[in-house]
mmCIF file of C-alpha atoms in Angstrom:
data_model
loop_
_atom_site.group_PDB
_atom_site.id
_atom_site.type_symbol
_atom_site.label_atom_id
_atom_site.label_comp_id
_atom_site.label_asym_id
_atom_site.label_seq_id
_atom_site.Cartn_x
_atom_site.Cartn_y
_atom_site.Cartn_z
ATOM 1 C CA MET A 1 -0.197 0.038 0.029
ATOM 2 C CA SER A 2 1.270 3.458 -0.900
ATOM 3 C CA PRO A 3 1.434 6.134 1.713
ATOM 4 C CA PRO A 4 -0.737 9.289 1.560
ATOM 5 C CA LEU A 5 0.333 12.371 -0.533
ATOM 6 C CA THR A 6 -1.239 14.778 2.179
ATOM 7 C CA ALA A 7 -1.418 15.236 6.087
ATOM 8 C CA HIS A 8 -4.539 13.472 7.380
ATOM 9 C CA VAL A 9 -7.264 15.542 9.090
ATOM 10 C CA ALA A 10 -8.759 14.012 12.456
ATOM 11 C CA GLU A 11 -11.570 15.195 14.954
ATOM 12 C CA ARG A 12 -11.057 15.996 18.889
ATOM 13 C CA PRO A 13 -13.630 14.089 21.044
ATOM 14 C CA GLY A 14 -16.143 16.080 22.095
ATOM 15 C CA SER A 15 -19.213 16.410 24.004
ATOM 16 C CA ALA A 16 -22.632 15.250 22.152
ATOM 17 C CA GLY A 17 -23.845 18.409 20.197
ATOM 18 C CA THR A 18 -20.581 20.267 20.016
ATOM 19 C CA ALA A 19 -18.673 21.561 17.216
ATOM 20 C CA ARG A 20 -15.219 18.805 16.712
ATOM 21 C CA PRO A 21 -12.647 21.594 15.832
ATOM 22 C CA ARG A 22 -9.958 19.309 13.171
ATOM 23 C CA LEU A 23 -6.929 18.143 14.115
ATOM 24 C CA ILE A 24 -4.111 18.282 11.454
ATOM 25 C CA VAL A 25 -1.966 15.368 12.160
ATOM 26 C CA PRO A 26 1.672 14.984 10.262
ATOM 27 C CA TYR A 27 2.583 12.937 7.301
ATOM 28 C CA ILE A 28 5.080 11.605 9.233
ATOM 29 C CA ALA A 29 3.180 10.825 12.446
ATOM 30 C CA MET A 30 1.805 6.814 13.539
ATOM 31 C CA TRP A 31 -1.372 6.067 13.719
ATOM 32 C CA SER A 32 -2.294 3.249 16.431
ATOM 33 C CA GLY A 33 -3.632 1.356 13.430
ATOM 34 C CA GLU A 34 -0.323 0.926 12.117
ATOM 35 C CA THR A 35 2.392 -1.549 14.100
ATOM 36 C CA THR A 36 6.046 -1.628 14.278
ATOM 37 C CA GLU A 37 8.236 -4.662 15.716
ATOM 38 C CA GLU A 38 9.069 -3.779 19.298
ATOM 39 C CA GLU A 39 11.391 -6.854 19.846
ATOM 40 C CA PRO A 40 12.794 -7.520 16.175
ATOM 41 C CA ARG A 41 14.218 -10.885 15.771
ATOM 42 C CA LEU A 42 17.970 -10.138 14.984
ATOM 43 C CA VAL A 43 20.611 -12.378 14.207
ATOM 44 C CA VAL A 44 24.351 -11.844 13.810
ATOM 45 C CA LEU A 45 25.394 -12.167 10.068
ATOM 46 C CA PRO A 46 27.541 -15.443 9.510
ATOM 47 C CA SER A 47 30.135 -13.285 8.216
ATOM 48 C CA ARG A 48 29.833 -11.484 12.183
ATOM 49 C CA THR A 49 29.965 -8.061 9.767
ATOM 50 C CA GLY A 50 26.445 -7.027 11.391
ATOM 51 C CA ILE A 51 22.792 -7.706 11.930
ATOM 52 C CA GLY A 52 19.828 -8.980 9.913
ATOM 53 C CA TYR A 53 16.936 -9.942 10.672
ATOM 54 C CA ALA A 54 15.979 -13.815 10.849
ATOM 55 C CA ASP A 55 13.718 -14.268 8.534
ATOM 56 C CA GLU A 56 14.946 -11.058 6.661
ATOM 57 C CA ILE A 57 13.459 -10.218 2.960
ATOM 58 C CA LEU A 58 14.683 -7.863 0.102
ATOM 59 C CA GLY A 59 12.782 -4.723 1.026
ATOM 60 C CA ASP A 60 14.475 -4.883 4.307
ATOM 61 C CA ARG A 61 17.218 -2.899 3.174
ATOM 62 C CA ASP A 62 17.756 0.461 1.262
ATOM 63 C CA SER A 63 20.317 0.294 -2.052
ATOM 64 C CA ARG A 64 22.978 1.061 0.246
ATOM 65 C CA GLY A 65 22.410 -2.656 2.115
ATOM 66 C CA VAL A 66 21.390 -0.729 5.630
ATOM 67 C CA LEU A 67 18.889 -3.085 7.404
ATOM 68 C CA TRP A 68 15.578 -0.767 8.507
ATOM 69 C CA ASP A 69 13.355 -0.678 11.159
ATOM 70 C CA ARG A 70 10.015 -2.411 10.031
ATOM 71 C CA ALA A 71 6.422 -1.042 10.256
ATOM 72 C CA THR A 72 2.941 -1.689 8.957
ATOM 73 C CA LEU A 73 1.688 1.484 6.697
ATOM 74 C CA ASP A 74 -1.909 2.022 7.660
ATOM 75 C CA PRO A 75 -2.142 5.817 8.091
ATOM 76 C CA GLY A 76 -5.682 7.732 8.958
ATOM 77 C CA HIS A 77 -6.854 4.284 11.103
ATOM 78 C CA GLY A 78 -7.293 4.865 14.946
ATOM 79 C CA THR A 79 -5.983 7.755 16.552
ATOM 80 C CA PRO A 80 -2.628 9.582 15.721
ATOM 81 C CA ARG A 81 0.664 9.245 18.076
ATOM 82 C CA PHE A 82 2.607 12.334 17.545
ATOM 83 C CA ALA A 83 5.546 11.073 19.784
ATOM 84 C CA GLN A 84 6.290 8.512 16.747
ATOM 85 C CA ILE A 85 7.999 9.268 13.684
ATOM 86 C CA HIS A 86 6.641 6.523 10.987
ATOM 87 C CA VAL A 87 9.860 4.896 9.624
ATOM 88 C CA HIS A 88 8.606 4.702 5.993
ATOM 89 C CA ARG A 89 7.067 8.322 5.662
ATOM 90 C CA GLN A 90 9.832 9.965 7.496
ATOM 91 C CA ARG A 91 12.465 8.482 5.176
ATOM 92 C CA ARG A 92 10.397 9.355 1.964
ATOM 93 C CA ALA A 93 10.279 12.641 2.959
ATOM 94 C CA MET A 94 13.278 13.008 3.367
ATOM 95 C CA ARG A 95 14.502 11.312 0.530
ATOM 96 C CA LYS A 96 12.070 13.552 -1.620
ATOM 97 C CA LEU A 97 12.405 17.108 0.113
ATOM 98 C CA LEU A 98 8.277 16.945 1.052
ATOM 99 C CA CYS A 99 6.783 18.714 3.954
ATOM 100 C CA GLN A 100 7.151 16.522 6.802
ATOM 101 C CA VAL A 101 3.329 17.823 7.746
ATOM 102 C CA CYS A 102 1.201 18.013 4.700
ATOM 103 C CA ALA A 103 3.748 15.584 2.409
ATOM 104 C CA GLY A 104 3.588 18.332 -0.633
ATOM 105 C CA PRO A 105 7.193 19.918 -1.602
ATOM 106 C CA ALA A 106 9.152 21.660 0.995
ATOM 107 C CA ASP A 107 9.538 25.425 0.906
ATOM 108 C CA ARG A 108 12.544 26.452 -1.147
ATOM 109 C CA ASP A 109 13.858 30.002 -2.125
ATOM 110 C CA ASP A 110 17.487 31.677 -3.273
ATOM 111 C CA ASP A 111 18.217 30.941 1.080
ATOM 112 C CA GLY A 112 17.858 27.571 0.698
ATOM 113 C CA THR A 113 15.339 24.693 1.726
ATOM 114 C CA LEU A 114 12.838 25.722 4.874
ATOM 115 C CA TRP A 115 13.839 23.471 7.996
ATOM 116 C CA LEU A 116 11.818 23.693 11.279
ATOM 117 C CA ILE A 117 13.781 22.404 14.095
ATOM 118 C CA PRO A 118 13.091 21.785 17.535
ATOM 119 C CA ASP A 119 15.669 23.455 20.213
ATOM 120 C CA ARG A 120 17.458 20.353 21.307
ATOM 121 C CA THR A 121 20.846 21.339 20.300
ATOM 122 C CA GLN A 122 24.035 22.813 22.391
ATOM 123 C CA PRO A 123 24.963 25.692 19.660
ATOM 124 C CA TRP A 124 28.699 25.598 18.730
ATOM 125 C CA PRO A 125 31.266 28.170 16.720
ATOM 126 C CA ASN A 126 29.246 28.683 13.026
ATOM 127 C CA TRP A 127 26.232 27.097 14.445
ATOM 128 C CA PRO A 128 23.818 25.323 12.530
ATOM 129 C CA GLU A 129 26.085 25.157 9.886
ATOM 130 C CA GLY A 130 26.664 20.725 9.296
ATOM 131 C CA MET A 131 24.313 20.122 11.973
ATOM 132 C CA ALA A 132 22.683 16.854 11.556
ATOM 133 C CA VAL A 133 18.564 16.698 11.428
ATOM 134 C CA ALA A 134 16.217 13.612 11.191
ATOM 135 C CA GLU A 135 13.345 16.257 10.917
ATOM 136 C CA PRO A 136 12.201 16.341 7.217
ATOM 137 C CA PRO A 137 12.060 19.737 5.664
ATOM 138 C CA ILE A 138 8.821 21.921 5.595
ATOM 139 C CA CYS A 139 6.855 24.374 3.899
ATOM 140 C CA ARG A 140 5.481 27.664 4.695
ATOM 141 C CA PRO A 141 2.109 27.292 5.506
ATOM 142 C CA CYS A 142 2.799 24.342 7.707
ATOM 143 C CA ALA A 143 5.441 25.887 9.306
ATOM 144 C CA HIS A 144 3.076 28.640 10.720
ATOM 145 C CA LEU A 145 0.749 25.990 11.763
ATOM 146 C CA ALA A 146 3.334 23.771 13.223
ATOM 147 C CA THR A 147 4.585 26.632 15.601
ATOM 148 C CA ARG A 148 1.094 27.401 16.986
ATOM 149 C CA ALA A 149 -0.188 23.870 17.663
ATOM 150 C CA CYS A 150 2.505 21.990 18.483
ATOM 151 C CA PRO A 151 2.885 21.472 22.002
ATOM 152 C CA ALA A 152 6.118 20.640 21.855
ATOM 153 C CA LEU A 153 7.621 23.262 20.054
ATOM 154 C CA ARG A 154 6.226 25.810 22.183
ATOM 155 C CA ALA A 155 7.647 23.743 25.288
ATOM 156 C CA GLU A 156 11.330 23.290 24.032
ATOM 157 C CA GLY A 157 11.360 26.461 21.097
ATOM 158 C CA HIS A 158 12.444 25.729 17.974
ATOM 159 C CA PHE A 159 14.756 27.259 15.078
ATOM 160 C CA VAL A 160 13.564 28.737 11.797
ATOM 161 C CA ILE A 161 16.835 27.565 9.387
ATOM 162 C CA ARG A 162 17.259 27.778 5.508
ATOM 163 C CA ALA A 163 19.930 25.359 3.869
ATOM 164 C CA ARG A 164 21.341 25.911 0.564
ATOM 165 C CA GLU A 165 23.075 22.492 0.632
ATOM 166 C CA HIS A 166 21.810 19.499 2.704
ATOM 167 C CA PRO A 167 23.454 16.136 1.604
ATOM 168 C CA ILE A 168 21.819 12.938 2.959
ATOM 169 C CA HIS A 169 24.199 11.603 5.613
ATOM 170 C CA GLY A 170 23.113 8.610 7.224
ATOM 171 C CA VAL A 171 20.557 7.573 9.094
ATOM 172 C CA ASP A 172 19.393 7.719 12.871
ATOM 173 C CA GLY A 173 19.045 4.464 14.536
ATOM 174 C CA THR A 174 19.730 1.488 17.391
ATOM 175 C CA HIS A 175 23.041 0.092 17.315
ATOM 176 C CA TYR A 176 23.990 -3.603 18.148
ATOM 177 C CA ARG A 177 26.521 -5.668 19.384
ATOM 178 C CA PRO A 178 26.878 -9.280 19.214
ATOM 179 C CA GLY A 179 25.324 -11.158 22.056
ATOM 180 C CA PRO A 180 25.462 -14.220 23.793
ATOM 181 C CA HIS A 181 22.117 -15.536 22.027
ATOM 182 C CA SER A 182 21.260 -12.679 19.747
ATOM 183 C CA PRO A 183 22.461 -8.937 19.099
ATOM 184 C CA VAL A 184 22.082 -6.518 21.834
ATOM 185 C CA PRO A 185 20.968 -3.061 21.823
ATOM 186 C CA VAL A 186 23.503 -0.623 23.056
ATOM 187 C CA THR A 187 22.953 2.859 22.271
ATOM 188 C CA SER A 188 20.940 5.185 19.600
ATOM 189 C CA GLN A 189 22.189 7.881 17.752
ATOM 190 C CA PRO A 190 22.886 9.201 14.080
ATOM 191 C CA VAL A 191 25.748 7.556 11.861
ATOM 192 C CA ALA A 192 27.149 8.230 8.651
ATOM 193 C CA PHE A 193 27.054 5.665 5.595
ATOM 194 C CA ASP A 194 30.430 5.766 5.265
ATOM 195 C CA ASP A 195 30.846 4.532 8.916
ATOM 196 C CA PRO A 196 31.560 0.560 8.983
ATOM 197 C CA ALA A 197 29.347 0.779 12.456
ATOM 198 C CA ILE A 198 25.848 1.334 10.069
ATOM 199 C CA ARG A 199 26.047 -2.785 9.528
ATOM 200 C CA TRP A 200 24.980 -3.144 13.212
ATOM 201 C CA VAL A 201 22.367 -0.292 13.109
ATOM 202 C CA LEU A 202 18.400 -0.930 12.489
ATOM 203 C CA ALA A 203 17.871 2.500 10.745
ATOM 204 C CA SER A 204 14.597 4.246 11.436
ATOM 205 C CA LYS A 205 15.427 7.495 10.328
ATOM 206 C CA LEU A 206 17.373 9.246 7.292
ATOM 207 C CA VAL A 207 19.242 12.046 8.163
ATOM 208 C CA ARG A 208 21.305 14.884 6.702
ATOM 209 C CA THR A 209 23.474 17.549 7.131
ATOM 210 C CA LEU A 210 22.930 21.490 6.890
ATOM 211 C CA HIS A 211 24.823 23.765 5.067
ATOM 212 C CA ASP A 212 25.672 27.305 4.144
ATOM 213 C CA CYS A 213 22.792 28.072 6.406
ATOM 214 C CA THR A 214 20.619 31.372 7.441
ATOM 215 C CA ILE A 215 18.560 31.941 10.600
ATOM 216 C CA ALA A 216 15.350 32.449 8.685
ATOM 217 C CA THR A 217 13.069 35.396 9.585
ATOM 218 C CA ASP A 218 10.625 35.455 7.352
ATOM 219 C CA LEU A 219 8.090 33.448 8.747
#
């Protein structure tokens, strides 16, 4: 089943006879009708060069050979889970530079593509140059909507950044090491495609790095 090309609209629960305002659900958000493997059946490859699924199929790896987390596709069914990101929709939005909310083209002008980033970083010299992001870009209307409606952005703060260059860098996911019976999870962090450690990662998000950046003031 192909993923939808737009965000979903859900209704907020309300009492009988009262209006129920619409709730915009971002394209990359998970729904309760979609499932992931909480304890994936992973094995150490015979060559001990990485991990794989015990019942691995062709679609479990991307063109670079990276192993990806599994999730069913059933958007719009059940209730939205805003704190959880759907692995396949995040990957598609990031790869095609689609808006993380509506799945339309992300906004782009002479200063670059628009990103709305939660304030979870410690700035460094020349920040935000070289920042690795797992949040897909965004369009201007959805950026306005998100800054008003998203509790996490209001609580944590946010940055609005334009980047002229934003190459795909690697993945974010769970790192494993060999265990006595099966691979053991160690940590979760971004890893570059050219890092040999990526063979031990179960990827859940595609990561880009932002370059030639400006802080946007036009929203």
